[in-house]
mmCIF file of C-alpha atoms in Angstrom:
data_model
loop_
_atom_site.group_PDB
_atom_site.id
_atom_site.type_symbol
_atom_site.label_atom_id
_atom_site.label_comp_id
_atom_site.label_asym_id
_atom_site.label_seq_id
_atom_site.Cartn_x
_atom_site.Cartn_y
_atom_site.Cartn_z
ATOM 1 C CA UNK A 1 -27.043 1.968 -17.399
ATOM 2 C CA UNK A 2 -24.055 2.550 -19.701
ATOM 3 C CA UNK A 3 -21.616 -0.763 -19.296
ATOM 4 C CA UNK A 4 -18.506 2.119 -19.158
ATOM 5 C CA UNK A 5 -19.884 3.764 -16.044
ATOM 6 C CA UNK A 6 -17.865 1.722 -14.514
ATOM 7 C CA UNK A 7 -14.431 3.256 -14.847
ATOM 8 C CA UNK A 8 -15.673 6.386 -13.191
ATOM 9 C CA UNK A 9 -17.489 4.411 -10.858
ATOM 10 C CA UNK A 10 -14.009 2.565 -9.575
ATOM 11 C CA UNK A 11 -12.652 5.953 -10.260
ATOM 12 C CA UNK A 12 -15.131 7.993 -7.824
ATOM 13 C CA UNK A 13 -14.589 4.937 -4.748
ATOM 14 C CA UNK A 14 -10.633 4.891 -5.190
ATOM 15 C CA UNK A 15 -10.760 9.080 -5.350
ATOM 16 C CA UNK A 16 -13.405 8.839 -2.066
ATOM 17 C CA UNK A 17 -11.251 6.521 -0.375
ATOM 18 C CA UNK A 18 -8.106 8.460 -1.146
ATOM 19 C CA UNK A 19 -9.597 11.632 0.573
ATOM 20 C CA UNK A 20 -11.131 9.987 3.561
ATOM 21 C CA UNK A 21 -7.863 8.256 4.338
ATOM 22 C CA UNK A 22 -5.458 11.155 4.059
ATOM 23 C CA UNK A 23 -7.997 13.280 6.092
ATOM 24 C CA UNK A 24 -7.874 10.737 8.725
ATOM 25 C CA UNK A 25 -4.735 9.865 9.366
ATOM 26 C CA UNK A 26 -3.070 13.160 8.925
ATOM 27 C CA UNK A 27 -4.666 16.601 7.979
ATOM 28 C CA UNK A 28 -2.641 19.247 10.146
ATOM 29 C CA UNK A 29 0.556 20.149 7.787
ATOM 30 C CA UNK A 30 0.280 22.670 4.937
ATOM 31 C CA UNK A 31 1.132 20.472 2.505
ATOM 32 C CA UNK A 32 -1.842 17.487 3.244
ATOM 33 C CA UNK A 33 -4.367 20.380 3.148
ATOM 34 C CA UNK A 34 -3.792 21.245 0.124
ATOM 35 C CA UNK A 35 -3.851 18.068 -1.505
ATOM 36 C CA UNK A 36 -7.101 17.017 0.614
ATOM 37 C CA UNK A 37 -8.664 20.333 -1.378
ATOM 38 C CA UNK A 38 -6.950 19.281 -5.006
ATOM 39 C CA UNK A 39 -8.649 15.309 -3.874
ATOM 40 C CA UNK A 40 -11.417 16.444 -3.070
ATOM 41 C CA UNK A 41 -11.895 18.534 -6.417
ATOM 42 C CA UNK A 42 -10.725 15.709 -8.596
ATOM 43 C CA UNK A 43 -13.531 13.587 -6.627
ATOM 44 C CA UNK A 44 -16.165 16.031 -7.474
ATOM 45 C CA UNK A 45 -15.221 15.601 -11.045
ATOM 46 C CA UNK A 46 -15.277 12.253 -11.306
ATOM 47 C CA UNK A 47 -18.580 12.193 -9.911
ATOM 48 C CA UNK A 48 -20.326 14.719 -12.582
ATOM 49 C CA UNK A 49 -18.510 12.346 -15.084
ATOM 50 C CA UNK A 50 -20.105 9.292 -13.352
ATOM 51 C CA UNK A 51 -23.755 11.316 -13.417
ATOM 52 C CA UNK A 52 -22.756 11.869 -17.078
ATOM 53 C CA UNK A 53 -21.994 8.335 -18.064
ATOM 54 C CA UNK A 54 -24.927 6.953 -16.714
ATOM 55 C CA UNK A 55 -25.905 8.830 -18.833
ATOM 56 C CA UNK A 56 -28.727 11.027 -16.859
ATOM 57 C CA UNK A 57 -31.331 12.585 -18.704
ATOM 58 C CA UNK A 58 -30.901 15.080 -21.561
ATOM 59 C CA UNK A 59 -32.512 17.585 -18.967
ATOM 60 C CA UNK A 60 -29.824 17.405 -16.393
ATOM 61 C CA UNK A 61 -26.324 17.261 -18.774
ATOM 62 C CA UNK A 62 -26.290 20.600 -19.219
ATOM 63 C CA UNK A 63 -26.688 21.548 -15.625
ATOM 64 C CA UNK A 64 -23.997 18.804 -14.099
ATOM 65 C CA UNK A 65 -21.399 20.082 -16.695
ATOM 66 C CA UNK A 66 -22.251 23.555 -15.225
ATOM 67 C CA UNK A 67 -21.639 22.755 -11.950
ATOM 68 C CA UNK A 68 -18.949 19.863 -12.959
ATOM 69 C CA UNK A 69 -16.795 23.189 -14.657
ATOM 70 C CA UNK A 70 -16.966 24.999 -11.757
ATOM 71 C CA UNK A 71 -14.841 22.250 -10.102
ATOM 72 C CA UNK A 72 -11.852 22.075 -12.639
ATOM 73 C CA UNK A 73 -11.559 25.487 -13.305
ATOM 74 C CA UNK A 74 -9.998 25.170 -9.732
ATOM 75 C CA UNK A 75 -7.856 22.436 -10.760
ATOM 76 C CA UNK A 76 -4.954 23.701 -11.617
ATOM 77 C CA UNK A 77 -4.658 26.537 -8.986
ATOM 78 C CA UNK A 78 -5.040 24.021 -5.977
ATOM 79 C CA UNK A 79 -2.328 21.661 -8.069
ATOM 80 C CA UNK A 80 -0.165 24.440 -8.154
ATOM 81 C CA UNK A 81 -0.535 25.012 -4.562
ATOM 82 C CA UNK A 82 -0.104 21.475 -3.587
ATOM 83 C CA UNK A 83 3.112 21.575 -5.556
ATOM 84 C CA UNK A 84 4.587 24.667 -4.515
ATOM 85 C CA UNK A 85 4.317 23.532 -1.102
ATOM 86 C CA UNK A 86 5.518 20.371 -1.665
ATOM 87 C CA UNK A 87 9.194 21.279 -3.463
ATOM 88 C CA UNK A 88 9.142 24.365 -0.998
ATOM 89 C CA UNK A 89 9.093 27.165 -3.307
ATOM 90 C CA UNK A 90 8.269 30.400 -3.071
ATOM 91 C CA UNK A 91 4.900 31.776 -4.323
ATOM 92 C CA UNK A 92 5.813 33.678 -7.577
ATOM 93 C CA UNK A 93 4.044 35.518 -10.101
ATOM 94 C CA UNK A 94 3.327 32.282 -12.501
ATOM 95 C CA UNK A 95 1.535 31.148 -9.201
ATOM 96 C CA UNK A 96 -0.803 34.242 -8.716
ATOM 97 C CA UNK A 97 -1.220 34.174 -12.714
ATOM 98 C CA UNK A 98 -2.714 30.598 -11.971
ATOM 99 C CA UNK A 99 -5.185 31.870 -9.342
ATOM 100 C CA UNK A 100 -6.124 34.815 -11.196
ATOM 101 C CA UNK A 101 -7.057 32.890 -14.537
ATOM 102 C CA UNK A 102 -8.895 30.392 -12.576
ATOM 103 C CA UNK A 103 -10.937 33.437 -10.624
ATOM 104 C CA UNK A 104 -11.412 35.003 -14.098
ATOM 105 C CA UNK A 105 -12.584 31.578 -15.517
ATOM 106 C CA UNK A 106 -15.196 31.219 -13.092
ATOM 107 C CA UNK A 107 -16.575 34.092 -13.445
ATOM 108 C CA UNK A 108 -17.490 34.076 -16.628
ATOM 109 C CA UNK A 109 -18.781 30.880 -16.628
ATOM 110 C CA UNK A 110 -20.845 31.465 -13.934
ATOM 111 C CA UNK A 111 -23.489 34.004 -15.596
ATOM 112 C CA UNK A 112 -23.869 32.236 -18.476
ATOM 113 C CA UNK A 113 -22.482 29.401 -21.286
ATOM 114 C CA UNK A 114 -19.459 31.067 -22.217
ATOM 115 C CA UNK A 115 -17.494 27.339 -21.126
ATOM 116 C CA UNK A 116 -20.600 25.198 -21.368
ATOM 117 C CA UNK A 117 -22.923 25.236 -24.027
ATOM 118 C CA UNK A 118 -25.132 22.263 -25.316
ATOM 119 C CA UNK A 119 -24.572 18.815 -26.237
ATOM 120 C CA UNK A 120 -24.585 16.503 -29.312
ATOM 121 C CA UNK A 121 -25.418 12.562 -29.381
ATOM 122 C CA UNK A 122 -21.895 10.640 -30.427
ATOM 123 C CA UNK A 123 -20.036 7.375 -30.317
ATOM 124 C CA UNK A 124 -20.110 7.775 -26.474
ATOM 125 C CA UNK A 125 -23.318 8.497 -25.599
ATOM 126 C CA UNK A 126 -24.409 12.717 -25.108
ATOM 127 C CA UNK A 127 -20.795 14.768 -25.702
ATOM 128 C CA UNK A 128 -20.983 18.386 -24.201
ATOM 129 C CA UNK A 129 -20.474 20.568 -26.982
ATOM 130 C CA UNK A 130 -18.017 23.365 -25.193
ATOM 131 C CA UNK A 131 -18.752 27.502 -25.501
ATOM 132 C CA UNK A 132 -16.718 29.663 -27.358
ATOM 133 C CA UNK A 133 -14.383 29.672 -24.201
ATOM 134 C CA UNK A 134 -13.838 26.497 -23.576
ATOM 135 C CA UNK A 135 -10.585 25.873 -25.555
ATOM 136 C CA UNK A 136 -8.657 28.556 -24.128
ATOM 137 C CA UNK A 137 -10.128 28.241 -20.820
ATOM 138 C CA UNK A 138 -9.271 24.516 -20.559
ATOM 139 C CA UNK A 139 -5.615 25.725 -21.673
ATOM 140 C CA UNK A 140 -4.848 28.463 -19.285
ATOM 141 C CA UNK A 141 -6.598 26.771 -16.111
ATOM 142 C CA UNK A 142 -5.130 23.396 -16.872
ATOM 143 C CA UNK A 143 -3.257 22.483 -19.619
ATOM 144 C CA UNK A 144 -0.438 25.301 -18.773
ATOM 145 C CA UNK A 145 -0.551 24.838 -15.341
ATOM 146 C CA UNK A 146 0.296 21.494 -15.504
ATOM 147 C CA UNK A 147 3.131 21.483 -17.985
ATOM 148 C CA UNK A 148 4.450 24.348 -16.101
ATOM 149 C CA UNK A 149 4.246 22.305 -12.987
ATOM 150 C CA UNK A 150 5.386 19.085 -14.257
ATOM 151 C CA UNK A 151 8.731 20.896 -15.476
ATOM 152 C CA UNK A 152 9.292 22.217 -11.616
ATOM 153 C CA UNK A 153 8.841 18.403 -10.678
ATOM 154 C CA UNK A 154 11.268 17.478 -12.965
ATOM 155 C CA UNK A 155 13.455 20.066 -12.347
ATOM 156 C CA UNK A 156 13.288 19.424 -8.173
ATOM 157 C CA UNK A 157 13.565 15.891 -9.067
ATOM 158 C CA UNK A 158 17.199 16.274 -10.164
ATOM 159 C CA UNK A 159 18.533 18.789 -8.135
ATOM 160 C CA UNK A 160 17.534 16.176 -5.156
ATOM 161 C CA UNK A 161 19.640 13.852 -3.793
ATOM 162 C CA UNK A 162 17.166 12.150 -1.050
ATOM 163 C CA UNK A 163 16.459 8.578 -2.309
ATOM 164 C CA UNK A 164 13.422 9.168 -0.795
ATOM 165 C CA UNK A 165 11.930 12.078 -1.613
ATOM 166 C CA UNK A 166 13.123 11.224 -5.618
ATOM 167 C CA UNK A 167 11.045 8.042 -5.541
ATOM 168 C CA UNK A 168 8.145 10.374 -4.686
ATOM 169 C CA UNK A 169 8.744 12.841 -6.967
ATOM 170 C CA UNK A 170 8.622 10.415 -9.599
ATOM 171 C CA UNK A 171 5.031 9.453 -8.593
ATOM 172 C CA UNK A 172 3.973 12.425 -8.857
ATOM 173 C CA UNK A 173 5.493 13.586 -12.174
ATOM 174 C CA UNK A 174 4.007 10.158 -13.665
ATOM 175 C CA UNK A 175 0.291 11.112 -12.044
ATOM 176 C CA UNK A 176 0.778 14.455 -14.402
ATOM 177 C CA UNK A 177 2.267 13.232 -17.620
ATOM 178 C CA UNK A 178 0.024 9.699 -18.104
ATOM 179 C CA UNK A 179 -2.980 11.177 -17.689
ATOM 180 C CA UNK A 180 -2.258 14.317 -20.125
ATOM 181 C CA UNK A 181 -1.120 11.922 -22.566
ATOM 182 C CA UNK A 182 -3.904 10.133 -22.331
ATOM 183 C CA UNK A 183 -6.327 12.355 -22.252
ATOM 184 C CA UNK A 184 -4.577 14.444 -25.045
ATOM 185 C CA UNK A 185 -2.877 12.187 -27.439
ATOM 186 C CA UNK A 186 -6.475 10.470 -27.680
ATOM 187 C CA UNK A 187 -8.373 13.576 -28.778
ATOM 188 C CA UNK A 188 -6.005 12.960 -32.188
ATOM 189 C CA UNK A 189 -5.904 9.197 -32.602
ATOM 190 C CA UNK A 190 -9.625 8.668 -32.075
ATOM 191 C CA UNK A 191 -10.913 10.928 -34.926
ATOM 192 C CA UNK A 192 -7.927 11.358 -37.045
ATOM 193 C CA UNK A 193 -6.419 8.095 -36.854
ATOM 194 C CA UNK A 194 -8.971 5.809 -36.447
ATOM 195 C CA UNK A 195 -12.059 7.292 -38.032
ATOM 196 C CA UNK A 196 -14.179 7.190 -35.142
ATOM 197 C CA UNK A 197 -15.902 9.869 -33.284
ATOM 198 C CA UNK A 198 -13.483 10.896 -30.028
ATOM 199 C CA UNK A 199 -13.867 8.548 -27.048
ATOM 200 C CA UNK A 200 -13.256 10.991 -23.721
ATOM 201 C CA UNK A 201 -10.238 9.237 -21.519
ATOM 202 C CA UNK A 202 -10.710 11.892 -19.039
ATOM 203 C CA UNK A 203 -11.970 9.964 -16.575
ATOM 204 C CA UNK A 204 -10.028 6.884 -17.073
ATOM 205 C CA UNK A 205 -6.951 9.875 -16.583
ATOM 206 C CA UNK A 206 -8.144 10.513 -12.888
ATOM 207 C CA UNK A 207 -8.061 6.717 -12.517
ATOM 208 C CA UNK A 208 -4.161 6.564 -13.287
ATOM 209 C CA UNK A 209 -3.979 9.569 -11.491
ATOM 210 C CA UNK A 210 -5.225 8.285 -8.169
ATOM 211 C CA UNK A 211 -4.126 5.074 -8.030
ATOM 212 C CA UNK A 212 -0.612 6.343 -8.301
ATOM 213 C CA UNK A 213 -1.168 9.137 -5.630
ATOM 214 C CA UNK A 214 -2.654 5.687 -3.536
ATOM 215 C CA UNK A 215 0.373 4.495 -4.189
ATOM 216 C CA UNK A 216 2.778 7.129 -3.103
ATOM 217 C CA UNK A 217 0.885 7.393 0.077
ATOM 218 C CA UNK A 218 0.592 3.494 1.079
ATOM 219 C CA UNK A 219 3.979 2.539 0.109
ATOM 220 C CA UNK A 220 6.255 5.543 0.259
ATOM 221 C CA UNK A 221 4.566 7.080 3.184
ATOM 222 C CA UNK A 222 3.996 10.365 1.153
ATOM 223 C CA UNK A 223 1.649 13.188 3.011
ATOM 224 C CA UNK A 224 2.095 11.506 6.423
ATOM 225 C CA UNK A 225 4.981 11.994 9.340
ATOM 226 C CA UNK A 226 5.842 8.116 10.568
ATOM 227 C CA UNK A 227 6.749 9.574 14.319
ATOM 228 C CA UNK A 228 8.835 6.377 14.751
ATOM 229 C CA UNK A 229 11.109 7.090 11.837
ATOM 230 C CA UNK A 230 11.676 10.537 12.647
ATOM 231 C CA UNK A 231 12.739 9.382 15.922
ATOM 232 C CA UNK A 232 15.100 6.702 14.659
ATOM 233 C CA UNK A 233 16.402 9.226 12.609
ATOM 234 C CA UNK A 234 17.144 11.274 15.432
ATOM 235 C CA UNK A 235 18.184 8.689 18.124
ATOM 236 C CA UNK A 236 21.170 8.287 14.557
ATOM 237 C CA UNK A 237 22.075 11.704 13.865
ATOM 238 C CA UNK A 238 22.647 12.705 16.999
ATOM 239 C CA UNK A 239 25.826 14.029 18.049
ATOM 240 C CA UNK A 240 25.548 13.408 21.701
ATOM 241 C CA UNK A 241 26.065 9.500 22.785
ATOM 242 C CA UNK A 242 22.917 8.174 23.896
ATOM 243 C CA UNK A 243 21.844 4.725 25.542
ATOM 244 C CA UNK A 244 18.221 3.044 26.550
ATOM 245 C CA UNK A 245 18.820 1.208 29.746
ATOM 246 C CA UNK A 246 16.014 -1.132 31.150
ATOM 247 C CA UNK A 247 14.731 -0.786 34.697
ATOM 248 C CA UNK A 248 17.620 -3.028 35.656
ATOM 249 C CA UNK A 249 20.531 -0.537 34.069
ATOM 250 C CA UNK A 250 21.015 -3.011 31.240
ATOM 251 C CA UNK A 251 22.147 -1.715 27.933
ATOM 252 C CA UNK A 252 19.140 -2.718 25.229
ATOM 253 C CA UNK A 253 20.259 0.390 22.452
ATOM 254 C CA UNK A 254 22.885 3.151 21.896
ATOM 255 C CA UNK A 255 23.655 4.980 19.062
ATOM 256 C CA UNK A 256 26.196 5.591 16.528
ATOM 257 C CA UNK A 257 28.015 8.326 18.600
ATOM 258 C CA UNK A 258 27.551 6.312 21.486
ATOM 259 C CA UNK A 259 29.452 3.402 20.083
ATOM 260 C CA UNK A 260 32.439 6.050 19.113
ATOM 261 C CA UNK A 261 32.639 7.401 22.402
ATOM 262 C CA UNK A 262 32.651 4.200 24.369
ATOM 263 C CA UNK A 263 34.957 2.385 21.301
ATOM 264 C CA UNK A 264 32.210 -0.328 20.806
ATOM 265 C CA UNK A 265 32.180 -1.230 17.507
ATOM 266 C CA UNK A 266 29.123 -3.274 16.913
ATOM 267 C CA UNK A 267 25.848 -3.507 18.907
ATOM 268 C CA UNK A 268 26.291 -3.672 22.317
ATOM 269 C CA UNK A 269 27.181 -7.317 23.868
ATOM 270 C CA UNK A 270 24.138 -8.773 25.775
ATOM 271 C CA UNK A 271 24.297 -8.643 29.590
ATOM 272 C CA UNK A 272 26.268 -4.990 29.073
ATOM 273 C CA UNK A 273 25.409 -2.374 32.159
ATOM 274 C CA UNK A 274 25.992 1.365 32.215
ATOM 275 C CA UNK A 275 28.220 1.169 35.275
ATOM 276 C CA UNK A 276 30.505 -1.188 33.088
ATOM 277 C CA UNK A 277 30.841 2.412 30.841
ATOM 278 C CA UNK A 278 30.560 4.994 33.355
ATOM 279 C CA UNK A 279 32.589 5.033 36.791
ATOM 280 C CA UNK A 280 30.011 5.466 39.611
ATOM 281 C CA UNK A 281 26.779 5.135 37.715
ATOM 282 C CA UNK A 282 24.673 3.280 40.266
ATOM 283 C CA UNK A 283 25.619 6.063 42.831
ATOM 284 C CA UNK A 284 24.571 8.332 40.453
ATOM 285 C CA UNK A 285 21.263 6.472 39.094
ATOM 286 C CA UNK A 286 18.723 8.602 40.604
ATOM 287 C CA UNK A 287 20.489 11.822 39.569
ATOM 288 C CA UNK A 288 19.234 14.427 36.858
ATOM 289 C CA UNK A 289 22.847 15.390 36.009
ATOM 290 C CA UNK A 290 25.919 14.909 37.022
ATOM 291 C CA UNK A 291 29.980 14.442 35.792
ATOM 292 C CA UNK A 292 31.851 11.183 35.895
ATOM 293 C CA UNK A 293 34.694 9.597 34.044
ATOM 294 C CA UNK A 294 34.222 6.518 32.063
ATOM 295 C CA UNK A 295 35.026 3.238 33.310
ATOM 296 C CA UNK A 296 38.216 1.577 32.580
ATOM 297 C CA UNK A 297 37.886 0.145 29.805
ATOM 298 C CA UNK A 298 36.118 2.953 27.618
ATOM 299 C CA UNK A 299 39.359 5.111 28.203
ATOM 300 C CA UNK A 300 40.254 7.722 30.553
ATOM 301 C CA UNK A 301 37.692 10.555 29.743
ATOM 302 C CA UNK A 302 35.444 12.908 31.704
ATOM 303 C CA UNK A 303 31.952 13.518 30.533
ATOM 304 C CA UNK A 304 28.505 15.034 31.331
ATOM 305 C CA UNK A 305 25.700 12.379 31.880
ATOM 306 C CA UNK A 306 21.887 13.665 31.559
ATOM 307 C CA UNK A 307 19.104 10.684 31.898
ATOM 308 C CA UNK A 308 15.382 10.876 32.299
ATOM 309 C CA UNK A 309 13.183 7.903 33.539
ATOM 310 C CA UNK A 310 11.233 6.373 30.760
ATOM 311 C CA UNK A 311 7.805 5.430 32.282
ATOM 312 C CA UNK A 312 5.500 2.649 31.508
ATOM 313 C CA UNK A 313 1.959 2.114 33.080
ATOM 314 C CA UNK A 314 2.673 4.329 35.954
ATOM 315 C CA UNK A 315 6.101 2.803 36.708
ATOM 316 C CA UNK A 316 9.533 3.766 35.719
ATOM 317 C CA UNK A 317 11.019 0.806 33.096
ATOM 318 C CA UNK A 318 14.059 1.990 31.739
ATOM 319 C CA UNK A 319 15.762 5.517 31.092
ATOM 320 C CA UNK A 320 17.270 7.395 28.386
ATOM 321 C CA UNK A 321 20.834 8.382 29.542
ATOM 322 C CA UNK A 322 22.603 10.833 27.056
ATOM 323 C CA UNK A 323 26.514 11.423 27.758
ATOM 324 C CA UNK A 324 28.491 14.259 26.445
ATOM 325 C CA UNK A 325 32.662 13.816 26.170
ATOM 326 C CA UNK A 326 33.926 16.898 28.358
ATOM 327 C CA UNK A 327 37.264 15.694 28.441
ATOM 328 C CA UNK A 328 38.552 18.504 26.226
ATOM 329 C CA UNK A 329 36.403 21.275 28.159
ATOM 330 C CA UNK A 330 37.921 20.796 31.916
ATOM 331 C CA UNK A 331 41.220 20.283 30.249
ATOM 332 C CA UNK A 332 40.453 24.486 28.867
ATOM 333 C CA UNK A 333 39.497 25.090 32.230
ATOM 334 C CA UNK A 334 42.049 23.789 34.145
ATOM 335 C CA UNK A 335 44.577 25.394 32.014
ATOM 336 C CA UNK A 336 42.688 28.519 32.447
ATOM 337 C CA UNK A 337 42.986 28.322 35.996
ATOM 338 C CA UNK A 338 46.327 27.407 35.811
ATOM 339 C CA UNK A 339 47.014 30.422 33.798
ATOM 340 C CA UNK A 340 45.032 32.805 35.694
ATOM 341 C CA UNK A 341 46.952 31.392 39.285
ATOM 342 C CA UNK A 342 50.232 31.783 37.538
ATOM 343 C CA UNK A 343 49.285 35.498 36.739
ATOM 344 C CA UNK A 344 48.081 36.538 40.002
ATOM 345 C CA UNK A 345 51.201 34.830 41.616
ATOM 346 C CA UNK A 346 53.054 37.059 38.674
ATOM 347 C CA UNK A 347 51.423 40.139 40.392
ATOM 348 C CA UNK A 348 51.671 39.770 43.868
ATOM 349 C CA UNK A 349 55.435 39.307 43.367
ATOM 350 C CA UNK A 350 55.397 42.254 41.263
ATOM 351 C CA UNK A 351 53.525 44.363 43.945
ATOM 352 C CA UNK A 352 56.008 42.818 46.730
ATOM 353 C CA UNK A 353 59.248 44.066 44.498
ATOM 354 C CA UNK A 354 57.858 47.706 44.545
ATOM 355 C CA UNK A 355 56.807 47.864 48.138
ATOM 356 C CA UNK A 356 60.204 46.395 48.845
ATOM 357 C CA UNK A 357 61.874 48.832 46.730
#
């Protein structure tokens, strides 16, 4: 066996792995399907590589490459899907250009060697000596995609302000650009530079390539939804004031708003109740929804109180109570009602000084 099947072999297990993980732990948003297709292409690829570095017989090169090219001919389409998806833009016309080159590309590759044809003995081993296609083919289906690509990374990446969502995007635009380089740059300092017969980094390329795609999905939690971020996020952003009582009424969290509305500046003090907040809160506990004022010392204010029970192996253990300042609302109203009294008073004298007259 060839000492450098190897690389593809690490290559193949950290592709495999890659796939299998993002499939289970999260395969139901647009975006994670496509890049569970674009994975699982790039592991079929690295395993005809693998099969080629062996190397496997003479007999059997030609007919891996054949099916291997039927693989990345798709390459670039389900990259650009992945990646349209991703920044959230619009399919275009460069996008249906990609698909229809890559539909072209397969057919003719598919009938006979047009992309595939033959193979020489070299430095590495048996090289595939490409058909008459194979240049431009390899540039429309993949080199021009993934420029083209790469540019709308780059150009998302600084129109975005999400610290985030920047870190990935720099991932991503590093998983393009190293392996090209790679790849590419070595196709001229092999023979041209060195003297030496070209040594394919292809391979080696999907290596980078996946182990920085690991890494955006480990660390950065890319292609997954972390339900208990999202709902810190929320329980933050919301406008609403909103507190987590224990079964005993006892303040454990509130939020930013609730802190405003209740003129708490840090987190609140240990020991802290609702009914120390809101007048008549233990009359009150069992209640949907109701109105109240707050207590005393959170300032003389009338607001709207909403809880639900939060329930915990088949028993209630706290509740989420959300408060709304209606101060300003009854103050319309009664001024309203104010008005409207002081215009029906306005016409029954009106009405009395012509039936008097």
């Amino acid at each position: 066996m060839n000492p450098w099947a190897t690389i593809p072999l690490v290559s193949l297990f950290v592709s495999a792995m890659l796939t299998v993980y993002v499939f289970a732990y999260n395969r139901t948003q647009p975006v994670n399907r496509a890049y569970l297709v674009l994975s699982f292409i790039v592991t079929l690829w690295i395993f005809g590589d693998f099969l080629l570095w062996i190397p496997v017989p003479d007999s059997w090169a030609i007919a891996v490459l054949k099916t291997e090219s039927l693989v990345w001919l798709t390459l670039g389409f389900w990259f650009a899907r992945f990646t349209y998806i991703f920044i959230h833009r619009t399919k275009d016309r460069f996008y249906y250009f990609i698909l229809a080159i890559s539909i072209v590309s397969i057919l003719l590759t598919l009938p006979g060697d047009l992309v595939v044809s033959g193979f020489a003995h070299e430095y590495w081993g048996i090289r595939i000596v490409g058909g008459p296609l194979y240049d431009p083919v390899t540039v429309a289906t993949i080199a021009l995609p993934f420029v083209f690509l790469l540019g709308l990374l780059i150009a998302k990446y600084r129109a975005s302000a999400e610290r985030e969502y920047r870190v990935q995007l720099v991932i991503i635009i590093n998983a393009i650009f190293v392996p090209l380089i790679l790849s590419y740059v070595t196709v001229i300092v092999f023979p041209h530079w060195l003297d030496i017969p070209v040594m394919e980094l292809i391979t080696p390329s999907l290596l980078v390539y996946n182990l920085l795609m690991f890494t955006a999905i480990l660390r950065y939690k890319f292609l997954s939804i972390d339900v208990e971020d999202v709902a810190k996020d929320l329980f933050a952003r919301m406008q609403d004031a909103v507190l987590i009582l224990d079964k005993k009424s006892s303040i454990m969290q509130m939020n930013a708003a609730a802190r405003k509305l209740f003129n708490i500046k840090e987190l609140p003090p240990t020991g802290m109740v609702a009914s120390m907040l809101i007048d008549d809160f233990p009359r009150h506990a069992n209640d949907d929804h109701y109105e109240a004022k707050l207590a005393q010392s959170a300032g003389d204010r009338l607001v709207s109180v909403s809880q639900a029970p939060v329930i915990g192996l088949r028993e209630e253990i706290g509740k989420i109570v959300i408060v709304r300042d209606i101060t300003r609302q009854k103050q319309a109203e009664t001024e309203i009602r104010k008005m409207n009294q002081e215009l029906t008073a306005a016409r029954d004298e009106a009405m009395e000084a012509s039936r008097t007259k």
